[in-house]
Coordinates of C-alpha atoms in Angstrom, one line a residue:
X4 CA -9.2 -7.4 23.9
X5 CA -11.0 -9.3 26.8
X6 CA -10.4 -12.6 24.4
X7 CA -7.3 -12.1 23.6
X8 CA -6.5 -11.7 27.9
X9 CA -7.8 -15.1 28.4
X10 CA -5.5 -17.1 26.2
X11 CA -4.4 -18.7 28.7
X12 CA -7.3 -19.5 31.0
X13 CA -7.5 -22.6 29.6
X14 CA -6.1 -23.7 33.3
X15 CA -8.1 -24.6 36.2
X16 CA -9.3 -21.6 38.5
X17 CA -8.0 -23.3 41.6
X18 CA -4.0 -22.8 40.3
X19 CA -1.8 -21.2 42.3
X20 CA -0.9 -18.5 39.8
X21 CA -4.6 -17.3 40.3
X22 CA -4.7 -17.0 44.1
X23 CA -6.0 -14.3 45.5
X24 CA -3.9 -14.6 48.6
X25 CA -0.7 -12.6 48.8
X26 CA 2.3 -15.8 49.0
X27 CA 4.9 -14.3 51.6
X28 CA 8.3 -15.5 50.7
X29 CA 11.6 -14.1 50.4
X30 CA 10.4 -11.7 47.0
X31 CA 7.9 -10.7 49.3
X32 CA 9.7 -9.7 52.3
X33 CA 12.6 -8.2 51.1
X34 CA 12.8 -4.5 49.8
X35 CA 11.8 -3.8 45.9
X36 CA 14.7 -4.4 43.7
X37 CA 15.9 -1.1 41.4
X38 CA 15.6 -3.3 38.3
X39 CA 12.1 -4.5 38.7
X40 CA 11.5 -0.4 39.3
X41 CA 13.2 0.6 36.5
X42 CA 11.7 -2.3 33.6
X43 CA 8.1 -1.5 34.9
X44 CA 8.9 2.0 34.5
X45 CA 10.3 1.4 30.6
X46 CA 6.8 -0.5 30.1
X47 CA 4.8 2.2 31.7
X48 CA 6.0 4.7 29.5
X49 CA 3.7 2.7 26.7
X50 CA 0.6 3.9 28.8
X51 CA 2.0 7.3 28.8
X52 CA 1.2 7.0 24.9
X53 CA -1.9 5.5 25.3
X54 CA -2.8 8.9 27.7
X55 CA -1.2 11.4 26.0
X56 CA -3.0 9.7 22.3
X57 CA -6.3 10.1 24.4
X58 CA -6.0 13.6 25.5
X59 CA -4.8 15.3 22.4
X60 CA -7.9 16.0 20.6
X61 CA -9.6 18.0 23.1
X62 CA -7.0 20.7 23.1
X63 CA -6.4 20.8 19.5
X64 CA -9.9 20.8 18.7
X65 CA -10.1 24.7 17.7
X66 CA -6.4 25.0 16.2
X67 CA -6.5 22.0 13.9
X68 CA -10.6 22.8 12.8
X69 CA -9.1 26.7 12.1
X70 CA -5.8 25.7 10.2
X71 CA -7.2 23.0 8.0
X72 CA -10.6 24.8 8.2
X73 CA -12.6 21.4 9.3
X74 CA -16.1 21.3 10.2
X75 CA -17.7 19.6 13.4
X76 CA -18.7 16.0 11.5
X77 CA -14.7 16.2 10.4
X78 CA -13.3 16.7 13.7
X79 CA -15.5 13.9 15.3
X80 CA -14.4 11.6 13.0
X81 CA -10.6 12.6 13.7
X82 CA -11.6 11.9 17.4
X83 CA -13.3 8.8 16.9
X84 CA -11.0 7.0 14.4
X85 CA -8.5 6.6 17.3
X86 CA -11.0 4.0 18.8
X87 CA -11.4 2.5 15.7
X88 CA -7.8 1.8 15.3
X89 CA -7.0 0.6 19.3
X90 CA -9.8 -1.9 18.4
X91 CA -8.0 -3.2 15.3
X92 CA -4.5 -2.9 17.5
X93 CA -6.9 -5.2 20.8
X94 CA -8.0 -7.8 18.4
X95 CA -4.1 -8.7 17.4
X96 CA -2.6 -7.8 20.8
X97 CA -2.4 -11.4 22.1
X98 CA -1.6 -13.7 18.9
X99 CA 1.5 -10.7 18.8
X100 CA 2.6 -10.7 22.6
X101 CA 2.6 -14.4 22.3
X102 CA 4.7 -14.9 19.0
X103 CA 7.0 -12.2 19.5
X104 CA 7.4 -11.8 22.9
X105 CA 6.7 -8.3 25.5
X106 CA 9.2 -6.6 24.6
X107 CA 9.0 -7.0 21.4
X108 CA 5.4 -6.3 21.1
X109 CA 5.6 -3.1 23.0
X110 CA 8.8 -1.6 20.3
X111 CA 6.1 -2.9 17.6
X112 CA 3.6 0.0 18.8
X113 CA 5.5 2.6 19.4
X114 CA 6.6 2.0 15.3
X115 CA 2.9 2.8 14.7
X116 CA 2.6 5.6 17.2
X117 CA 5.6 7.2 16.1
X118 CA 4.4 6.8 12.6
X119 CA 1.1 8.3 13.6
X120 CA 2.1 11.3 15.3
X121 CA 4.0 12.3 12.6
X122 CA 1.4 12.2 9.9
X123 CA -0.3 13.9 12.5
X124 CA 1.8 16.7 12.8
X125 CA 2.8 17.7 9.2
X126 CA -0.9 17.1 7.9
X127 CA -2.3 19.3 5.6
X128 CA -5.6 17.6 5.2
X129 CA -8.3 15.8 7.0
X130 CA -6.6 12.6 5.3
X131 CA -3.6 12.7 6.8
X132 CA -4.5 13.3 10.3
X133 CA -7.3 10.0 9.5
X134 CA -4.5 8.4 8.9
X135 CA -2.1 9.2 12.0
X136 CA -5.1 9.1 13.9
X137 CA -5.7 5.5 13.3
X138 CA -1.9 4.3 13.5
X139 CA -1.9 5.9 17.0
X140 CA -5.1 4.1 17.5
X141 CA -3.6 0.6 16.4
X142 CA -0.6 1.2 18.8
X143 CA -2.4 1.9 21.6
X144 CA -4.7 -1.2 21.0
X145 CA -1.8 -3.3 21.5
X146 CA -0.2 -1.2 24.6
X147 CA -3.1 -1.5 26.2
X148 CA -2.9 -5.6 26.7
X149 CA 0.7 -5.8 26.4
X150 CA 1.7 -3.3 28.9
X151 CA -0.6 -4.4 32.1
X152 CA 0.2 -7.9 31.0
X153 CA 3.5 -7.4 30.8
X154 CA 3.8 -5.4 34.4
X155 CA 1.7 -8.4 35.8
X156 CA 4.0 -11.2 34.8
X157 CA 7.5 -9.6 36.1
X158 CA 5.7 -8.3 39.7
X159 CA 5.5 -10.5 42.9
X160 CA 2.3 -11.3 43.5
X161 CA 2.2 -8.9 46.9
X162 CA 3.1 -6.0 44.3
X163 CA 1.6 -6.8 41.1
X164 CA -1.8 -4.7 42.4
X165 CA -0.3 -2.0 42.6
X166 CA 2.4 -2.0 39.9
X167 CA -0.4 -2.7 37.5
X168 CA -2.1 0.2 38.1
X169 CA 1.0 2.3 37.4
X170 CA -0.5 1.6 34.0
X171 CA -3.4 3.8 34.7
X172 CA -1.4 6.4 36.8
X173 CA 0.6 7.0 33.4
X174 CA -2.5 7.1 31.4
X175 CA -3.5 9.5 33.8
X176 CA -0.1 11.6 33.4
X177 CA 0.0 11.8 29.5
X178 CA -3.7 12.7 29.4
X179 CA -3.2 15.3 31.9
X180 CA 0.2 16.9 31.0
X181 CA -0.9 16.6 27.2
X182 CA -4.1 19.0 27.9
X183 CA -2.0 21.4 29.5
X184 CA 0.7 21.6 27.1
X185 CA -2.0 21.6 24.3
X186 CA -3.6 24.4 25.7
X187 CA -0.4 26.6 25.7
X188 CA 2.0 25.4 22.3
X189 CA 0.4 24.6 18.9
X190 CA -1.1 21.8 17.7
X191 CA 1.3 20.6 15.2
X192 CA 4.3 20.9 18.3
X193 CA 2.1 18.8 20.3
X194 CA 2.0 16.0 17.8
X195 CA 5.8 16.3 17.7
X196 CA 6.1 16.1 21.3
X197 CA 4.2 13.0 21.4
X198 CA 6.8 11.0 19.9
X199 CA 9.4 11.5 22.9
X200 CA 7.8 9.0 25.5
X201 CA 7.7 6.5 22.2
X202 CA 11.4 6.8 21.4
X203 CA 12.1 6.9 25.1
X204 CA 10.8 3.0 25.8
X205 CA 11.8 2.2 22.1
X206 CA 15.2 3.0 22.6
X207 CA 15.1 1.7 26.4
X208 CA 13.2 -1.8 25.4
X209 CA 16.7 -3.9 24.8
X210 CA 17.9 -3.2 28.4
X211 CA 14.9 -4.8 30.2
X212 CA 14.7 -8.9 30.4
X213 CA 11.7 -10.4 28.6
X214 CA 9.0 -11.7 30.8
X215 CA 9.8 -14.9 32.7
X216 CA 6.9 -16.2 31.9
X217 CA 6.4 -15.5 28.4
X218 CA 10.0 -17.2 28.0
X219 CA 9.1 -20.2 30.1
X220 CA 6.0 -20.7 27.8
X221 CA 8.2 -20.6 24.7
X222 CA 10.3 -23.2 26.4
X223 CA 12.9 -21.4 27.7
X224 CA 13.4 -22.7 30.8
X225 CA 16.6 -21.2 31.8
X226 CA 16.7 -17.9 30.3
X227 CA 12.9 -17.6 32.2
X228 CA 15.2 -18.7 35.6
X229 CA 17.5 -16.1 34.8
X230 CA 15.3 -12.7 34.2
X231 CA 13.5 -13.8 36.9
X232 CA 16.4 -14.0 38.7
X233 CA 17.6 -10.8 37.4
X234 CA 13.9 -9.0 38.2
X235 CA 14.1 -10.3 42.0
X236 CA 17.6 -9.6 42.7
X237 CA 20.9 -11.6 42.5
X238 CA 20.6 -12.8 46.6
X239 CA 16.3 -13.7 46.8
X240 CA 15.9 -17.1 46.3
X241 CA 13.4 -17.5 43.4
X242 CA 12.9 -21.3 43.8
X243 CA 9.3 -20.9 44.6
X244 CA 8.3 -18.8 42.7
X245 CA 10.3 -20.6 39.6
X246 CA 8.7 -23.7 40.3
X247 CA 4.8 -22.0 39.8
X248 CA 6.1 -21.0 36.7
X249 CA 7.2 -24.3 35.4
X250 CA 4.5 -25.7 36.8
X251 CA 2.1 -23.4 35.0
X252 CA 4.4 -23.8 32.0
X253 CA 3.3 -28.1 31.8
X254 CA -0.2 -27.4 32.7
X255 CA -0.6 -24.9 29.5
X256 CA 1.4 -27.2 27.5
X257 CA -0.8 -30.3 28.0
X258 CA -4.2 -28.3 26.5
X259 CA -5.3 -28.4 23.6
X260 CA -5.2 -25.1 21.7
X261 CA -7.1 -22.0 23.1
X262 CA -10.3 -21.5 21.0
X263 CA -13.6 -18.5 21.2
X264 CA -15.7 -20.9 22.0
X265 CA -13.7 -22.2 24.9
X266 CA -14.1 -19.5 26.9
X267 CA -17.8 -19.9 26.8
X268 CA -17.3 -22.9 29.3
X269 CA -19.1 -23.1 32.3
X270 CA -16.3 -23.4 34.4
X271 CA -15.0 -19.8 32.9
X272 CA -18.1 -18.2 32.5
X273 CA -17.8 -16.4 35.6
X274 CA -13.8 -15.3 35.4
X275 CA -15.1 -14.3 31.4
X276 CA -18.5 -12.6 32.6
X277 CA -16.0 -10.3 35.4
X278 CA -13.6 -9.6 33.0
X279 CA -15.5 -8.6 30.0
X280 CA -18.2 -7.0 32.0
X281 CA -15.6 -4.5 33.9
X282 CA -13.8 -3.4 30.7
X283 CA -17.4 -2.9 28.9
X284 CA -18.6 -1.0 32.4
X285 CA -15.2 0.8 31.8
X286 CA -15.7 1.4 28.3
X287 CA -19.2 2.6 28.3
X288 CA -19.6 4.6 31.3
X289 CA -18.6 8.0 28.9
X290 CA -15.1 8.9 29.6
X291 CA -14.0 9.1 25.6
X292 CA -16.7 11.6 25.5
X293 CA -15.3 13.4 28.2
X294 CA -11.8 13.7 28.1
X295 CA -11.8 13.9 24.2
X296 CA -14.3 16.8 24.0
X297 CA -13.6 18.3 27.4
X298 CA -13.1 21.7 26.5
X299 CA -15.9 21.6 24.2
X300 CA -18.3 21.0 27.3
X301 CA -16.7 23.5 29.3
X302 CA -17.3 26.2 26.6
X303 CA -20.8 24.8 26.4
X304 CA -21.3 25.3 29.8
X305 CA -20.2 29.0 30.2
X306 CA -17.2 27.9 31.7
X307 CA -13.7 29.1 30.5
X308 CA -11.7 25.9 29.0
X309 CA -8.1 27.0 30.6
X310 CA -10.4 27.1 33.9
X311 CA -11.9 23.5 32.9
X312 CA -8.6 21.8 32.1
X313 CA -6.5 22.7 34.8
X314 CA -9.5 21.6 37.9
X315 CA -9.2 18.2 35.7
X316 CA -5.9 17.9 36.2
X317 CA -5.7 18.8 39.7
X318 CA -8.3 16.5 40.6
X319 CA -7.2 13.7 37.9
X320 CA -3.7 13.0 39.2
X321 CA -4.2 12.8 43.0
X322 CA -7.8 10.8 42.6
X323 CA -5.6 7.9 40.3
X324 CA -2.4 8.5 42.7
X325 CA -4.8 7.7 45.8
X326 CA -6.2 4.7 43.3
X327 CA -2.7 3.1 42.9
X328 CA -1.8 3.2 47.0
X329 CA -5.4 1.8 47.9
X330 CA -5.2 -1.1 45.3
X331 CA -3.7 -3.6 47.9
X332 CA -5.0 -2.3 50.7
X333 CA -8.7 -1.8 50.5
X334 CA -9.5 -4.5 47.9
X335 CA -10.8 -4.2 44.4
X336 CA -14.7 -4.6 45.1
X337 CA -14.5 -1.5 47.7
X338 CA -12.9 0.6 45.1
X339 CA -15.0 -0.2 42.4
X340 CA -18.3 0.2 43.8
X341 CA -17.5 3.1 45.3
X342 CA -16.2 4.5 42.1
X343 CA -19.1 3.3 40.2
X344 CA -21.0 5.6 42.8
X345 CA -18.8 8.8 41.8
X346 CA -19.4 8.3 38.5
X347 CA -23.1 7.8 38.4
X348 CA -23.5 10.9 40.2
X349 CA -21.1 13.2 38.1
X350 CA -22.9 11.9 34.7
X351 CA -26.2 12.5 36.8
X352 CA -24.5 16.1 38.2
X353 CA -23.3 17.7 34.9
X354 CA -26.6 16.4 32.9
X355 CA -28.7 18.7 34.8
X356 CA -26.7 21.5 34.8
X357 CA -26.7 21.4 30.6
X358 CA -31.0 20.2 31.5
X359 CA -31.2 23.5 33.1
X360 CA -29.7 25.4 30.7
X361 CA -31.7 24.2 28.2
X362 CA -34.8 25.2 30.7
X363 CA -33.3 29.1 31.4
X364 CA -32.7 28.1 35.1
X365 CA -30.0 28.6 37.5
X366 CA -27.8 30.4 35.1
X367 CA -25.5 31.4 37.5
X368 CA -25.5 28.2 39.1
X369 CA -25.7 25.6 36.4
X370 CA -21.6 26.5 35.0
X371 CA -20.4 25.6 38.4
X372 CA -22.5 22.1 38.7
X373 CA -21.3 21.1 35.2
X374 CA -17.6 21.9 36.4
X375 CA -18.4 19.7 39.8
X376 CA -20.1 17.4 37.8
X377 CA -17.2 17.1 35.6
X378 CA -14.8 16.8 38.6
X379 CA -16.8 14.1 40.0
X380 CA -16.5 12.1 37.4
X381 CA -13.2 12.4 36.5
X382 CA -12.1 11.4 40.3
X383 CA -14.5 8.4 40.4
X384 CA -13.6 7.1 37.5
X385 CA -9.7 7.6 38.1
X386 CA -9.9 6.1 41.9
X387 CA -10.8 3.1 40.7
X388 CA -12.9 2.2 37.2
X389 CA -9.8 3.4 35.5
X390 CA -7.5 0.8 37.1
X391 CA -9.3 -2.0 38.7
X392 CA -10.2 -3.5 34.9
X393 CA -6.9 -3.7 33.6
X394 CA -5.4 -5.2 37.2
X395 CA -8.3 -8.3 36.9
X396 CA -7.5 -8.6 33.5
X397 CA -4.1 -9.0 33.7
X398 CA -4.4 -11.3 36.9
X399 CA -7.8 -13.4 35.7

């Protein structure tokens, strides 16, 4: 996935495009056009998936091991496989957005969500939900580079921050509202329910333009003028902004094709080591093992799960909400290390709680500092690890 983000990085760091400084111009200054509201929120609904895909196994651990009588190995590997598949879904993200365009790509993976969540929900063995599991997966592979990507190209630059991390705040949202409803309404409805954010952006994806850029890449100039036109507002003069786009455009065109072992460059190796090394401190730090076994841990702690899931949302939503408004304001680096911070000490927090447990100390005491330690975490990681990687990804 961090390959496939850097396709185009075959142009010189100092471009425009890749300014850090916010360009103050009439897109800038004027207020934020419905349409550009509206298409971002069409393409967020694809990280809704992604969240909602995430946190269904933690809730429907107990009802689907009871119905189709699974044991613990079977169940892991039901939670699991959904990694296996986003990786398979990563590696063809780019070569996809590329040759078929945004929108395109993003209808593409809801075709395999909506596939997998019904395979999902009428399973009657472990097969079946392998299966669903792993066409979920490869959707959500490809949402997860198309959608931020996508978000990043239609956005003026003074916005794109935060509009890119309305892909996390949706994340946030399906995981959240997908472990409360899964700890109220059976399994098999919750698989069902699943496929309503996917038909809502498949059925909404031929009423947004196509990404400008994407379409000046192709070569079409003046249908790129146009959406961008269209995304800005019929009276912003898009001139500027047009002309970094074309300019761009020629640059790209007069490399040679993108290859591996391109990237490994000196002059990208630290754009490449930032990227990579975000998404991998992203990927690594232990949320999958959190929010896919949450409820396990909070029965393993002494802790009652409905108790568990419902302090994670309350803390989840607001934590990623403050994430999104901060973005532009305080700077990535603040927000990151201070995240990275949060997180440390949650891990840190909730493994000696289960350390004392295992002792026969604090018994009393040791539910509640797995549940802080749990809540820690969570916020941390949603103020800022959550986000920040797939905002420099998208920009870098």
């Amino acid at each position: 996935m961090g390959i496939k983000s850097t396709e185009p990085a075959t142009i010189p760091l100092s471009s425009p495009l890749l300014s850090t400084n916010n360009v103050e111009n009439d897109e800038g200054t004027s207020s934020v056009p419905t349409i550009l509201i509206l298409t971002t929120l069409v393409a967020v609904f694809g990280s809704y998936v992604f969240g909602s895909a995430v946190g269904y196994s933690s809730p429907s651990q107990s009802g689907i091991m009871n119905d189709l009588n699974l044991g613990v190995a079977q169940y892991a590997i039901f939670g699991s496989i959904l990694t296996i598949g986003a990786m398979i879904g990563a590696i063809a993200s780019g070569r996809i957005a590329d040759y078929t365009g945004r929108r395109v790509a993003m209808g593409f993976s809801q075709l395999f969500c909506i596939l997998g969540w019904i395979a999902i929900a009428f399973s009657k063995v472990a097969w079946w939900l392998y299966i669903g599991r792993l066409l979920v997966g490869c959707g959500i592979g490809l949402l997860s580079y198309v959608v931020p990507v996508y978000v990043a190209e239609i956005t003026p630059k003074n916005l794109r921050g935060a509009f890119t991390a309305l892909h996390q705040l949706m994340i946030c949202l399906g995981m959240s509202l997908t472990y409360l409803i899964g700890a109220y309404l059976n399994w098999r409805i919750v698989a069902l329910i699943g496929t309503i954010p996917c038909l809502i952006q498949l059925l909404s994806l031929p009423f947004i333009p196509d990404s400008p850029r994407w379409l000046a890449k192709i070569g079409n100039m003046k249908e790129s003028d146009s959406a961008l036109q269209r995304l800005r507002g019929k009276n912003v003069d898009v001139y500027q902004e047009a002309t970094e786009i074309k300019e761009y455009t020629e640059a790209l065109q007069q490399q040679t094709e993108s290859s591996i072992i391109g990237l490994f460059q000196i002059q990208y190796m630290k754009a490449l080591t930032v990227g990579v090394g975000l998404m991998i401190l992203q990927q690594f730090g232990g949320i999958n093992g959190i929010v896919f076994y949450a409820n396990s841990i909070f029965i393993s702690a002494g802790l009652s799960e409905s108790i568990g899931t419902i302090a994670m949302v309350a803390v989840k939503i607001p934590m990623t909400t403050l994430g999104v408004l901060l973005m532009d304001r305080s700077g990535r680096r603040p927000l990151l290390l201070v995240s990275a911070v949060g997180t440390c000490l949650g891990c840190f927090l909730a493994a000696i709680s289960f350390f004392l447990q295992d002792l026969h100390k604090w018994k009393e005491a040791s539910p509640i500092l797995a549940l802080v330690g749990v809540l820690v975490y969570v916020g941390s990681y949603s103020l800022g690890i959550g986000a920040i990687p797939w905002v420099i990804m998208s920009e870098v």
